[in-house]
XYZ file of C-alpha atoms in Angstrom:
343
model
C 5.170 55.231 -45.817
C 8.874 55.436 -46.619
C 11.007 52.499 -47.524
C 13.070 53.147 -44.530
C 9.740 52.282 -42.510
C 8.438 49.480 -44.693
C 12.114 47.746 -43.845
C 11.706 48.082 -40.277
C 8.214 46.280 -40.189
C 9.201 43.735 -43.049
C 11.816 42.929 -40.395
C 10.301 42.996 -37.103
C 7.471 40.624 -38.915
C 10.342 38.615 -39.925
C 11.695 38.479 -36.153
C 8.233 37.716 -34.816
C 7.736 34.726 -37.378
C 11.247 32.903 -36.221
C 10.401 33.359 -32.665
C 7.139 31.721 -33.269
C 8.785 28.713 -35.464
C 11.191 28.751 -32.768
C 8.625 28.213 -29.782
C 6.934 25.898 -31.947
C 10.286 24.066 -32.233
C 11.283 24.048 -28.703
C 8.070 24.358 -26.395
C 4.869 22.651 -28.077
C 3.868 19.401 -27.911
C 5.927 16.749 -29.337
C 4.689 13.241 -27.713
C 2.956 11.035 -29.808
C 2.087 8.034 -26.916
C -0.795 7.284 -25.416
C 0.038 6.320 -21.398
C 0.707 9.424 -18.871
C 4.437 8.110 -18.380
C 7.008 6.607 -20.645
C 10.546 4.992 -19.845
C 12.819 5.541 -22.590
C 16.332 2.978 -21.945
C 19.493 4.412 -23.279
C 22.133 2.183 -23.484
C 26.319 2.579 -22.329
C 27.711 3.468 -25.384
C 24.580 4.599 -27.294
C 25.533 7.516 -29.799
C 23.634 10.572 -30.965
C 21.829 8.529 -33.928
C 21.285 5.464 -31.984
C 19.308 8.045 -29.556
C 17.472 9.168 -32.267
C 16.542 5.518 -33.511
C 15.320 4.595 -29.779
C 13.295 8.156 -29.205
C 11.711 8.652 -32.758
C 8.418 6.132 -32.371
C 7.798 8.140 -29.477
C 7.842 11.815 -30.938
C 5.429 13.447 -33.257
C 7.873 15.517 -35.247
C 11.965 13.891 -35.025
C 12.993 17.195 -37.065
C 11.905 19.459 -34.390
C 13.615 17.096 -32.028
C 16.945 17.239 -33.400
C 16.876 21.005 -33.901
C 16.169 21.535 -29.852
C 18.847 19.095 -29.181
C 21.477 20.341 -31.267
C 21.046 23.826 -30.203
C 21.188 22.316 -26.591
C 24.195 20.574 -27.668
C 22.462 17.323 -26.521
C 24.448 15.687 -29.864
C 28.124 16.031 -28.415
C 26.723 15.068 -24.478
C 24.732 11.747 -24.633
C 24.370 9.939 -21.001
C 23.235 6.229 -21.059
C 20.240 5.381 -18.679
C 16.611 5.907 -17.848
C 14.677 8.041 -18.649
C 11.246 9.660 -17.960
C 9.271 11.006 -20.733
C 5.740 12.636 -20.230
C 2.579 12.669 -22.537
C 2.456 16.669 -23.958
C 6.123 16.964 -23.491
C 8.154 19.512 -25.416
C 11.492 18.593 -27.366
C 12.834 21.175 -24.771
C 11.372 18.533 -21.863
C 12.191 15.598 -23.042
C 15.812 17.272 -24.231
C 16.058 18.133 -20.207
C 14.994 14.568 -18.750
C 17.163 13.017 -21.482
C 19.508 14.356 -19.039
C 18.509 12.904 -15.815
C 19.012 9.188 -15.169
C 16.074 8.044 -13.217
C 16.343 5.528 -10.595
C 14.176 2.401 -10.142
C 13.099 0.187 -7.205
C 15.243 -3.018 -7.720
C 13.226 -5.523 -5.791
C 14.132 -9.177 -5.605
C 12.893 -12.292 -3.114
C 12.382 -15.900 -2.452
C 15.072 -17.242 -5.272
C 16.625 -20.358 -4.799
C 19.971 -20.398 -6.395
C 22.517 -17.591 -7.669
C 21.487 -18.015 -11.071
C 18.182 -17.733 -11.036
C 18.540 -14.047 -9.030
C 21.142 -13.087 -11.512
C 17.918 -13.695 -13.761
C 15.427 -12.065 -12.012
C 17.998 -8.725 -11.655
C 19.284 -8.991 -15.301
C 15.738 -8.628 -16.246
C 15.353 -4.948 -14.402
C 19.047 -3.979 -14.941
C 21.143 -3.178 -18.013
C 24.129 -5.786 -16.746
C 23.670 -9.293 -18.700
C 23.076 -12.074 -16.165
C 26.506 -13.837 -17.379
C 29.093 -10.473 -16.408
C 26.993 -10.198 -12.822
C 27.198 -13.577 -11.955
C 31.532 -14.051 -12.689
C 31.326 -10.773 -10.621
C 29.670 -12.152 -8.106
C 31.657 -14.794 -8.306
C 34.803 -13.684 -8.631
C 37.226 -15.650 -5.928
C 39.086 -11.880 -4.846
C 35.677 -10.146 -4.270
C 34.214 -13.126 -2.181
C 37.573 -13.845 -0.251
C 37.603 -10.173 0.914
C 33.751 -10.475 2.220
C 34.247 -13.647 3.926
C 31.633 -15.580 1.186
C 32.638 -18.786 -1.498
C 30.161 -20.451 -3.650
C 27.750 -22.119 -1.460
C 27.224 -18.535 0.657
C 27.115 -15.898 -1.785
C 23.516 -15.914 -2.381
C 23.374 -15.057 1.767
C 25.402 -11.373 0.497
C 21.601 -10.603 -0.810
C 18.492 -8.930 1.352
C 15.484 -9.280 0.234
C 14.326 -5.625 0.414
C 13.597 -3.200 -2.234
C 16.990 -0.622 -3.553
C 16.895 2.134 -5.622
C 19.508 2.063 -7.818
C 20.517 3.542 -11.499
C 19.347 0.843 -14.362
C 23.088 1.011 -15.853
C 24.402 0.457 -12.709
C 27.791 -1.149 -13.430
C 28.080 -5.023 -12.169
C 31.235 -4.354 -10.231
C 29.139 -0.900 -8.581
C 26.268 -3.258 -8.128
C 28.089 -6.038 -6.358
C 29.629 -3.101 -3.872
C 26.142 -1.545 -2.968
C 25.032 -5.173 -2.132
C 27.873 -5.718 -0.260
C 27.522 -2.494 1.442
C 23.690 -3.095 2.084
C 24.569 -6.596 3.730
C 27.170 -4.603 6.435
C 24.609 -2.304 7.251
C 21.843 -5.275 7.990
C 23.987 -7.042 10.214
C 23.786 -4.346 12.519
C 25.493 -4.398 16.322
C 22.301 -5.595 17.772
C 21.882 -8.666 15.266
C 25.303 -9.788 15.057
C 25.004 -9.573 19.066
C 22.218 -12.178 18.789
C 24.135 -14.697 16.561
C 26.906 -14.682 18.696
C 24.697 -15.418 21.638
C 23.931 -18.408 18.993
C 27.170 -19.240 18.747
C 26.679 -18.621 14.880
C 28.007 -16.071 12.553
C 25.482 -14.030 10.118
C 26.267 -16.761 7.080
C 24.754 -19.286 9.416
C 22.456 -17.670 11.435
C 21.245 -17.085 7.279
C 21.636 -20.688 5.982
C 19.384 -21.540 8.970
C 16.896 -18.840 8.041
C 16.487 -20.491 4.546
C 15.278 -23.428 5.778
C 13.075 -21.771 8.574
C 11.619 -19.806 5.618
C 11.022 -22.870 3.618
C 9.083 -24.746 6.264
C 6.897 -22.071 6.914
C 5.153 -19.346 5.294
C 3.673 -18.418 8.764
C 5.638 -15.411 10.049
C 4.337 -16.221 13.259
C 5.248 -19.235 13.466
C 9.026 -18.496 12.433
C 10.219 -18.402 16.139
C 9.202 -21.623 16.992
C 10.122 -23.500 14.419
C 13.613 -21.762 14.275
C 13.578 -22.397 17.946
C 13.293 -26.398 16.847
C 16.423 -26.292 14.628
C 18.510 -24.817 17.142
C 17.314 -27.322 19.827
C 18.774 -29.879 17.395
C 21.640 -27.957 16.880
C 22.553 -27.937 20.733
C 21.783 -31.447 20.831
C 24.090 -32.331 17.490
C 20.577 -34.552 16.410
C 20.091 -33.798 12.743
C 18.413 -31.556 11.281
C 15.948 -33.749 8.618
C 15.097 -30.626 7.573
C 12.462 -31.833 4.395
C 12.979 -28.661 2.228
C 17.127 -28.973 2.413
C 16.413 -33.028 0.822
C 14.317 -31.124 -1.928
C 16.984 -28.374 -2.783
C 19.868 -31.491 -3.077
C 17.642 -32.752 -5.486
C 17.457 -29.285 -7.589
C 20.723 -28.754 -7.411
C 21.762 -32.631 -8.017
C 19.765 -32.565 -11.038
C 19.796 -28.607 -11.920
C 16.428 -28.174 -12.168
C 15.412 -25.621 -10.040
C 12.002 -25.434 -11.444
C 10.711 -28.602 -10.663
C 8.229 -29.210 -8.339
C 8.583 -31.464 -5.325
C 5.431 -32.006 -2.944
C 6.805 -34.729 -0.905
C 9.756 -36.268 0.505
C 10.405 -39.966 0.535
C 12.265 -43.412 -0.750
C 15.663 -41.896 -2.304
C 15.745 -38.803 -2.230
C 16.284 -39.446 1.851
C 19.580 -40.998 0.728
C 21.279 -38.666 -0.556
C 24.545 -38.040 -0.042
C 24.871 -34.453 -1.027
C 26.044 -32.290 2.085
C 22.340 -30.512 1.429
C 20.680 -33.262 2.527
C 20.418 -33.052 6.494
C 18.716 -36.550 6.955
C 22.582 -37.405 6.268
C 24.477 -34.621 7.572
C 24.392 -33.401 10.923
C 24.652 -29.704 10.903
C 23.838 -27.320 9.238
C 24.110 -27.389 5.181
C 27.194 -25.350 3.366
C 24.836 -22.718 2.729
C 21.410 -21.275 2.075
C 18.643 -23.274 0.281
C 16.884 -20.211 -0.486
C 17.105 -16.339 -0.304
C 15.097 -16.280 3.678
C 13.408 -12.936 3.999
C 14.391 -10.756 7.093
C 11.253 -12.248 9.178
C 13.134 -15.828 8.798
C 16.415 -14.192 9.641
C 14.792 -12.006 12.826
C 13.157 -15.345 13.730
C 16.362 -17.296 13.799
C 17.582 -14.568 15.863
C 14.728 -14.115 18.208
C 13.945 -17.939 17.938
C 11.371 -19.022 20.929
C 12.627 -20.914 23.583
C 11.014 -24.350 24.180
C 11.648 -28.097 24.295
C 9.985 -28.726 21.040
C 12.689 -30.850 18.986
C 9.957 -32.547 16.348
C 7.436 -30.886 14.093
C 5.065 -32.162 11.225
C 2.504 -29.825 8.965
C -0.893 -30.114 10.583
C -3.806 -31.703 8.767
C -5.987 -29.138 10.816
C -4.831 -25.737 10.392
C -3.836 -25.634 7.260
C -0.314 -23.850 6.921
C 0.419 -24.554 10.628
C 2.702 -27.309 11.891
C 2.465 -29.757 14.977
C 4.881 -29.470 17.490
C 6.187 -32.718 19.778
C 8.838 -32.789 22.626
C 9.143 -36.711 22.665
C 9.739 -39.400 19.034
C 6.408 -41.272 20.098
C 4.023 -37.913 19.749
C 5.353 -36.722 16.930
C 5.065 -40.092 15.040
C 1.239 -39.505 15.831
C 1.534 -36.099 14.037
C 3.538 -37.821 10.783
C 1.118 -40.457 10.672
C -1.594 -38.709 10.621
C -0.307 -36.171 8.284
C 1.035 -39.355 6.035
C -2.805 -40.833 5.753
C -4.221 -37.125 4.702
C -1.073 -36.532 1.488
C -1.760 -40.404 0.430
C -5.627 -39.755 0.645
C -4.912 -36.771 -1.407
C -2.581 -38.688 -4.167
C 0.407 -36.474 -3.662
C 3.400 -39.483 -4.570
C 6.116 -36.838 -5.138
Protein backbone atom coordinates (compact mmCIF):
# COMPACT_ATOMS: atom_id res chain seq x y z
CA UNK A 1 0.00 0.00 0.00
CA UNK A 2 1.44 3.37 -0.98
CA UNK A 3 1.87 6.25 1.37
CA UNK A 4 -0.44 8.23 -0.72
CA UNK A 5 -3.16 5.52 0.37
CA UNK A 6 -2.07 5.01 3.96
CA UNK A 7 -2.72 9.10 4.24
CA UNK A 8 -6.08 8.88 2.94
CA UNK A 9 -7.24 6.17 5.53
CA UNK A 10 -5.06 7.69 8.45
CA UNK A 11 -7.34 10.62 7.63
CA UNK A 12 -10.70 9.43 6.97
CA UNK A 13 -10.11 7.37 10.48
CA UNK A 14 -9.21 10.64 11.81
CA UNK A 15 -12.59 12.26 10.38
CA UNK A 16 -14.65 9.33 11.63
CA UNK A 17 -13.12 9.62 15.28
CA UNK A 18 -14.12 13.60 15.59
CA UNK A 19 -17.51 12.94 14.31
CA UNK A 20 -17.93 10.33 16.90
CA UNK A 21 -16.39 12.67 19.86
CA UNK A 22 -18.52 15.15 18.31
CA UNK A 23 -21.93 13.13 18.59
CA UNK A 24 -20.80 12.10 21.84
CA UNK A 25 -20.46 15.83 22.65
CA UNK A 26 -23.63 17.05 21.29
CA UNK A 27 -26.28 14.09 21.20
CA UNK A 28 -25.70 11.48 24.17
CA UNK A 29 -26.91 11.59 27.35
CA UNK A 30 -25.92 14.26 29.62
CA UNK A 31 -28.63 14.34 32.65
CA UNK A 32 -27.54 13.24 35.79
CA UNK A 33 -31.24 13.60 37.86
CA UNK A 34 -33.35 11.24 38.89
CA UNK A 35 -37.28 12.65 38.28
CA UNK A 36 -38.72 12.49 34.49
CA UNK A 37 -38.90 16.47 34.48
CA UNK A 38 -36.73 19.20 35.83
CA UNK A 39 -37.32 23.12 36.06
CA UNK A 40 -34.19 24.87 35.77
CA UNK A 41 -34.90 29.06 36.91
CA UNK A 42 -32.71 31.48 35.14
CA UNK A 43 -32.67 34.67 36.49
CA UNK A 44 -32.94 38.59 34.59
CA UNK A 45 -29.57 39.38 34.34
CA UNK A 46 -27.99 35.92 34.79
CA UNK A 47 -24.66 35.69 32.65
CA UNK A 48 -23.05 32.83 30.77
CA UNK A 49 -21.10 31.55 34.05
CA UNK A 50 -23.87 32.16 36.38
CA UNK A 51 -25.80 29.66 33.84
CA UNK A 52 -23.24 27.36 34.18
CA UNK A 53 -23.21 27.54 38.14
CA UNK A 54 -27.21 26.98 38.16
CA UNK A 55 -27.13 23.97 35.32
CA UNK A 56 -23.90 22.04 36.41
CA UNK A 57 -25.51 19.76 39.51
CA UNK A 58 -27.81 18.76 36.96
CA UNK A 59 -25.42 17.52 34.06
CA UNK A 60 -23.19 14.54 33.98
CA UNK A 61 -20.33 16.03 32.03
CA UNK A 62 -20.29 20.43 32.29
CA UNK A 63 -17.28 20.19 29.63
CA UNK A 64 -19.39 18.65 27.05
CA UNK A 65 -21.98 21.21 27.98
CA UNK A 66 -20.07 24.20 27.35
CA UNK A 67 -18.59 22.89 24.10
CA UNK A 68 -22.40 22.37 22.56
CA UNK A 69 -23.24 25.73 23.82
CA UNK A 70 -20.48 27.66 22.60
CA UNK A 71 -20.61 26.22 19.22
CA UNK A 72 -24.42 27.12 19.43
CA UNK A 73 -23.36 30.43 20.50
CA UNK A 74 -25.63 29.92 23.59
CA UNK A 75 -22.57 32.06 25.55
CA UNK A 76 -23.22 35.53 23.76
CA UNK A 77 -27.45 34.83 23.80
CA UNK A 78 -28.54 33.99 27.43
CA UNK A 79 -32.54 34.51 28.04
CA UNK A 80 -33.68 34.61 31.75
CA UNK A 81 -36.67 32.24 32.62
CA UNK A 82 -37.94 28.71 32.90
CA UNK A 83 -36.93 26.14 31.76
CA UNK A 84 -37.72 22.44 31.04
CA UNK A 85 -35.07 19.93 31.23
CA UNK A 86 -35.70 16.11 30.58
CA UNK A 87 -34.04 12.93 32.16
CA UNK A 88 -31.63 11.43 29.00
CA UNK A 89 -31.37 14.84 27.56
CA UNK A 90 -28.51 15.80 25.27
CA UNK A 91 -26.35 19.09 25.77
CA UNK A 92 -27.88 19.74 22.25
CA UNK A 93 -31.60 19.43 24.15
CA UNK A 94 -31.14 21.04 26.95
CA UNK A 95 -28.94 23.84 24.79
CA UNK A 96 -32.48 24.11 22.69
CA UNK A 97 -35.01 24.35 25.77
CA UNK A 98 -32.47 26.68 27.42
CA UNK A 99 -34.02 28.66 24.79
CA UNK A 100 -37.64 28.43 25.39
CA UNK A 101 -39.17 30.14 28.42
CA UNK A 102 -41.83 27.88 29.68
CA UNK A 103 -44.95 29.15 31.07
CA UNK A 104 -46.60 28.13 34.38
CA UNK A 105 -50.17 28.05 35.78
CA UNK A 106 -50.18 31.05 38.25
CA UNK A 107 -53.03 30.10 40.49
CA UNK A 108 -54.05 32.13 43.50
CA UNK A 109 -57.46 32.15 45.90
CA UNK A 110 -59.16 32.87 49.12
CA UNK A 111 -56.39 35.62 50.45
CA UNK A 112 -57.42 38.11 52.70
CA UNK A 113 -55.35 41.16 52.30
CA UNK A 114 -52.95 42.57 49.43
CA UNK A 115 -50.02 41.47 51.16
CA UNK A 116 -50.54 38.26 51.82
CA UNK A 117 -51.38 37.58 47.75
CA UNK A 118 -48.32 39.54 46.92
CA UNK A 119 -46.90 36.51 49.07
CA UNK A 120 -48.54 33.77 47.75
CA UNK A 121 -47.54 35.17 43.88
CA UNK A 122 -43.94 36.18 44.89
CA UNK A 123 -43.55 32.64 45.85
CA UNK A 124 -44.36 31.25 42.05
CA UNK A 125 -42.96 34.39 40.30
CA UNK A 126 -39.47 35.87 39.93
CA UNK A 127 -40.87 39.62 41.07
CA UNK A 128 -40.05 40.15 44.99
CA UNK A 129 -43.31 40.68 46.90
CA UNK A 130 -42.06 44.38 47.91
CA UNK A 131 -41.62 45.83 43.83
CA UNK A 132 -45.30 44.04 43.06
CA UNK A 133 -47.01 45.38 45.80
CA UNK A 134 -45.70 49.57 45.24
CA UNK A 135 -46.81 48.49 41.68
CA UNK A 136 -49.84 47.56 42.62
CA UNK A 137 -50.03 50.27 44.52
CA UNK A 138 -48.89 52.86 42.73
CA UNK A 139 -51.57 55.99 43.00
CA UNK A 140 -51.26 56.63 38.71
CA UNK A 141 -51.91 52.90 37.92
CA UNK A 142 -54.95 52.63 40.39
CA UNK A 143 -56.40 56.18 39.50
CA UNK A 144 -56.50 55.13 35.79
CA UNK A 145 -58.48 51.69 36.74
CA UNK A 146 -60.87 53.30 38.95
CA UNK A 147 -59.24 51.24 42.29
CA UNK A 148 -57.40 53.00 45.76
CA UNK A 149 -56.23 51.02 48.63
CA UNK A 150 -59.17 49.44 50.14
CA UNK A 151 -60.29 47.97 46.38
CA UNK A 152 -57.28 46.84 44.77
CA UNK A 153 -57.33 43.40 45.98
CA UNK A 154 -61.06 43.31 43.96
CA UNK A 155 -58.51 43.96 40.43
CA UNK A 156 -57.71 40.02 41.21
CA UNK A 157 -59.83 36.72 39.89
CA UNK A 158 -59.38 33.90 41.40
CA UNK A 159 -58.75 31.65 38.35
CA UNK A 160 -55.71 29.99 37.17
CA UNK A 161 -53.18 32.27 34.29
CA UNK A 162 -50.49 31.14 32.45
CA UNK A 163 -47.99 33.46 32.47
CA UNK A 164 -43.93 33.65 31.98
CA UNK A 165 -42.15 33.18 35.65
CA UNK A 166 -40.05 36.55 34.91
CA UNK A 167 -42.96 38.21 34.07
CA UNK A 168 -42.13 41.87 34.80
CA UNK A 169 -44.33 43.47 37.85
CA UNK A 170 -45.45 46.39 35.75
CA UNK A 171 -46.43 43.44 32.69
CA UNK A 172 -47.99 41.51 35.50
CA UNK A 173 -50.11 44.26 36.96
CA UNK A 174 -51.41 44.97 33.09
CA UNK A 175 -52.43 41.25 32.38
CA UNK A 176 -54.40 41.43 35.72
CA UNK A 177 -55.84 44.43 34.84
CA UNK A 178 -56.63 43.20 31.48
CA UNK A 179 -58.06 39.83 32.90
CA UNK A 180 -60.42 41.90 35.33
CA UNK A 181 -62.00 43.93 31.95
CA UNK A 182 -62.58 40.85 30.32
CA UNK A 183 -64.56 39.24 33.57
CA UNK A 184 -66.78 42.00 33.88
CA UNK A 185 -68.27 41.13 30.77
CA UNK A 186 -71.59 43.06 29.16
CA UNK A 187 -73.83 40.54 30.69
CA UNK A 188 -72.36 40.92 34.38
CA UNK A 189 -71.89 44.50 34.50
CA UNK A 190 -75.68 44.46 33.15
CA UNK A 191 -76.60 42.64 36.38
CA UNK A 192 -74.84 45.08 38.82
CA UNK A 193 -76.39 47.86 37.37
CA UNK A 194 -79.75 46.23 37.74
CA UNK A 195 -78.19 46.26 41.49
CA UNK A 196 -77.63 49.56 41.42
CA UNK A 197 -73.88 48.60 42.19
CA UNK A 198 -70.76 48.86 40.23
CA UNK A 199 -68.33 45.63 39.84
CA UNK A 200 -66.06 47.01 43.04
CA UNK A 201 -69.22 46.56 45.03
CA UNK A 202 -71.08 44.04 43.58
CA UNK A 203 -67.19 42.38 44.68
CA UNK A 204 -66.87 43.79 48.25
CA UNK A 205 -70.32 42.17 48.73
CA UNK A 206 -69.13 38.89 47.26
CA UNK A 207 -66.33 38.76 49.96
CA UNK A 208 -68.50 38.65 52.58
CA UNK A 209 -71.08 36.26 50.83
CA UNK A 210 -67.99 34.02 50.37
CA UNK A 211 -67.03 34.28 53.94
CA UNK A 212 -70.37 33.25 55.37
CA UNK A 213 -70.64 30.39 53.35
CA UNK A 214 -68.66 27.74 51.87
CA UNK A 215 -71.95 26.32 50.36
CA UNK A 216 -72.01 27.32 46.68
CA UNK A 217 -75.50 26.60 46.79
CA UNK A 218 -76.35 28.44 49.20
CA UNK A 219 -74.53 31.69 47.79
CA UNK A 220 -77.82 33.08 46.22
CA UNK A 221 -79.67 33.21 49.17
CA UNK A 222 -77.59 34.47 51.41
CA UNK A 223 -76.38 37.21 48.90
CA UNK A 224 -80.04 37.66 48.35
CA UNK A 225 -80.13 38.58 52.40
CA UNK A 226 -77.47 41.33 52.12
CA UNK A 227 -79.10 43.03 49.41
CA UNK A 228 -82.52 42.91 51.19
CA UNK A 229 -80.67 44.91 53.86
CA UNK A 230 -79.17 46.97 51.47
CA UNK A 231 -82.66 48.13 50.00
CA UNK A 232 -83.83 48.52 53.37
CA UNK A 233 -80.52 50.72 54.56
CA UNK A 234 -80.69 48.03 57.90
CA UNK A 235 -77.10 47.04 58.49
CA UNK A 236 -75.39 44.63 57.38
CA UNK A 237 -73.88 42.79 60.89
CA UNK A 238 -72.19 40.91 58.62
CA UNK A 239 -69.95 38.56 61.44
CA UNK A 240 -66.95 37.86 59.08
CA UNK A 241 -66.51 41.90 58.15
CA UNK A 242 -66.22 42.39 62.52
CA UNK A 243 -63.46 39.59 62.24
CA UNK A 244 -61.45 41.16 59.26
CA UNK A 245 -61.52 44.86 61.37
CA UNK A 246 -59.96 42.97 63.89
CA UNK A 247 -57.06 41.52 61.44
CA UNK A 248 -56.53 44.45 59.99
CA UNK A 249 -56.83 46.62 63.41
CA UNK A 250 -54.29 44.48 64.84
CA UNK A 251 -52.37 43.18 61.52
CA UNK A 252 -52.59 39.84 62.14
CA UNK A 253 -54.09 38.23 59.45
CA UNK A 254 -53.29 34.84 60.67
CA UNK A 255 -55.11 34.69 63.67
CA UNK A 256 -57.90 32.72 64.20
CA UNK A 257 -61.30 34.01 65.21
CA UNK A 258 -64.24 31.39 65.85
CA UNK A 259 -66.68 33.72 67.30
CA UNK A 260 -67.93 37.11 67.43
CA UNK A 261 -68.85 38.90 70.60
CA UNK A 262 -68.25 41.66 73.61
CA UNK A 263 -65.79 44.26 71.76
CA UNK A 264 -65.01 43.36 68.90
CA UNK A 265 -68.96 44.39 68.07
CA UNK A 266 -67.76 47.91 68.90
CA UNK A 267 -65.62 48.67 66.71
CA UNK A 268 -65.38 51.60 65.06
CA UNK A 269 -63.42 50.69 62.02
CA UNK A 270 -65.58 51.35 58.76
CA UNK A 271 -65.11 47.23 58.39
CA UNK A 272 -67.17 46.63 61.01
CA UNK A 273 -70.92 46.62 59.66
CA UNK A 274 -72.60 46.17 63.17
CA UNK A 275 -71.52 50.04 63.08
CA UNK A 276 -71.68 51.04 59.61
CA UNK A 277 -74.53 50.84 57.49
CA UNK A 278 -73.47 49.90 54.06
CA UNK A 279 -71.38 48.24 52.64
CA UNK A 280 -67.51 48.20 53.89
CA UNK A 281 -64.71 50.33 51.74
CA UNK A 282 -63.80 47.21 50.20
CA UNK A 283 -63.37 43.46 50.06
CA UNK A 284 -62.68 41.35 53.21
CA UNK A 285 -61.42 38.65 51.16
CA UNK A 286 -60.51 37.64 47.52
CA UNK A 287 -64.61 36.03 46.80
CA UNK A 288 -64.29 33.40 44.13
CA UNK A 289 -66.46 33.87 40.92
CA UNK A 290 -69.38 31.55 42.50
CA UNK A 291 -69.67 34.44 45.35
CA UNK A 292 -69.46 37.08 42.68
CA UNK A 293 -72.16 35.10 40.16
CA UNK A 294 -74.20 34.69 43.37
CA UNK A 295 -74.25 38.34 44.22
CA UNK A 296 -75.26 38.79 40.76
CA UNK A 297 -77.85 36.13 40.42
CA UNK A 298 -78.76 36.59 44.20
CA UNK A 299 -82.33 34.74 44.98
CA UNK A 300 -85.14 36.73 45.52
CA UNK A 301 -86.91 36.35 48.90
CA UNK A 302 -87.93 38.15 52.09
CA UNK A 303 -85.30 36.53 54.14
CA UNK A 304 -83.47 39.60 55.95
CA UNK A 305 -81.90 37.35 59.08
CA UNK A 306 -79.74 34.26 58.98
CA UNK A 307 -77.77 32.21 61.69
CA UNK A 308 -75.43 28.87 60.99
CA UNK A 309 -77.62 25.88 61.70
CA UNK A 310 -76.83 23.49 64.53
CA UNK A 311 -78.44 20.77 62.17
CA UNK A 312 -76.92 20.75 58.89
CA UNK A 313 -73.76 21.41 59.49
CA UNK A 314 -72.35 24.14 56.99
CA UNK A 315 -75.93 25.35 56.27
CA UNK A 316 -77.49 28.48 57.74
CA UNK A 317 -81.11 29.28 59.07
CA UNK A 318 -83.01 31.67 57.35
CA UNK A 319 -85.83 34.11 59.23
CA UNK A 320 -88.10 36.86 57.66
CA UNK A 321 -89.15 38.40 61.13
CA UNK A 322 -86.34 39.54 64.53
CA UNK A 323 -88.42 37.07 66.83
CA UNK A 324 -87.58 33.72 64.56
CA UNK A 325 -84.36 34.38 63.98
CA UNK A 326 -83.54 35.03 67.71
CA UNK A 327 -84.78 31.29 68.00
CA UNK A 328 -82.10 30.35 65.38
CA UNK A 329 -79.15 32.53 67.40
CA UNK A 330 -80.17 31.08 70.50
CA UNK A 331 -80.11 27.95 69.69
CA UNK A 332 -76.98 28.18 67.75
CA UNK A 333 -75.49 30.29 70.97
CA UNK A 334 -76.28 27.11 73.47
CA UNK A 335 -74.52 24.51 70.83
CA UNK A 336 -70.78 27.04 70.41
CA UNK A 337 -70.94 27.54 74.44
CA UNK A 338 -71.63 23.70 74.87
CA UNK A 339 -68.75 23.26 72.60
CA UNK A 340 -66.26 25.86 74.54
CA UNK A 341 -65.63 28.02 71.54
CA UNK A 342 -65.08 31.73 73.71
CA UNK A 343 -63.36 33.41 70.72
Amino acid sequence: MNKKKIAIIVSLILVASIAIYGYINIFSNNTKFDKNELYVYIPTGSTYEDVLKIVEPNVKNINKFKFVAEKRSYNDNVFPGRFLFKKGMSSFQMITALRHNEPLNLAFNNQESLEKLVSRLSSQMEVDSTTLINILRDTIFMKKNGFNNETILGMFIPNTYEVKWNISAEKFREKMAKEYTVFWNNDRLAKAKALGMNSQEVITLASIVHKETVKIDERPRVAGVYLNRLKLEIPLQADPTVIFAVKKESGDFDQVIKRVRGEMLHSSSPYNTYVHAGLPPGPIAMPDISAIDAVLNAEKHDYIFFCASVERFGYHDFAKTYEEHQVYAKKYAEWVTKLGIEK
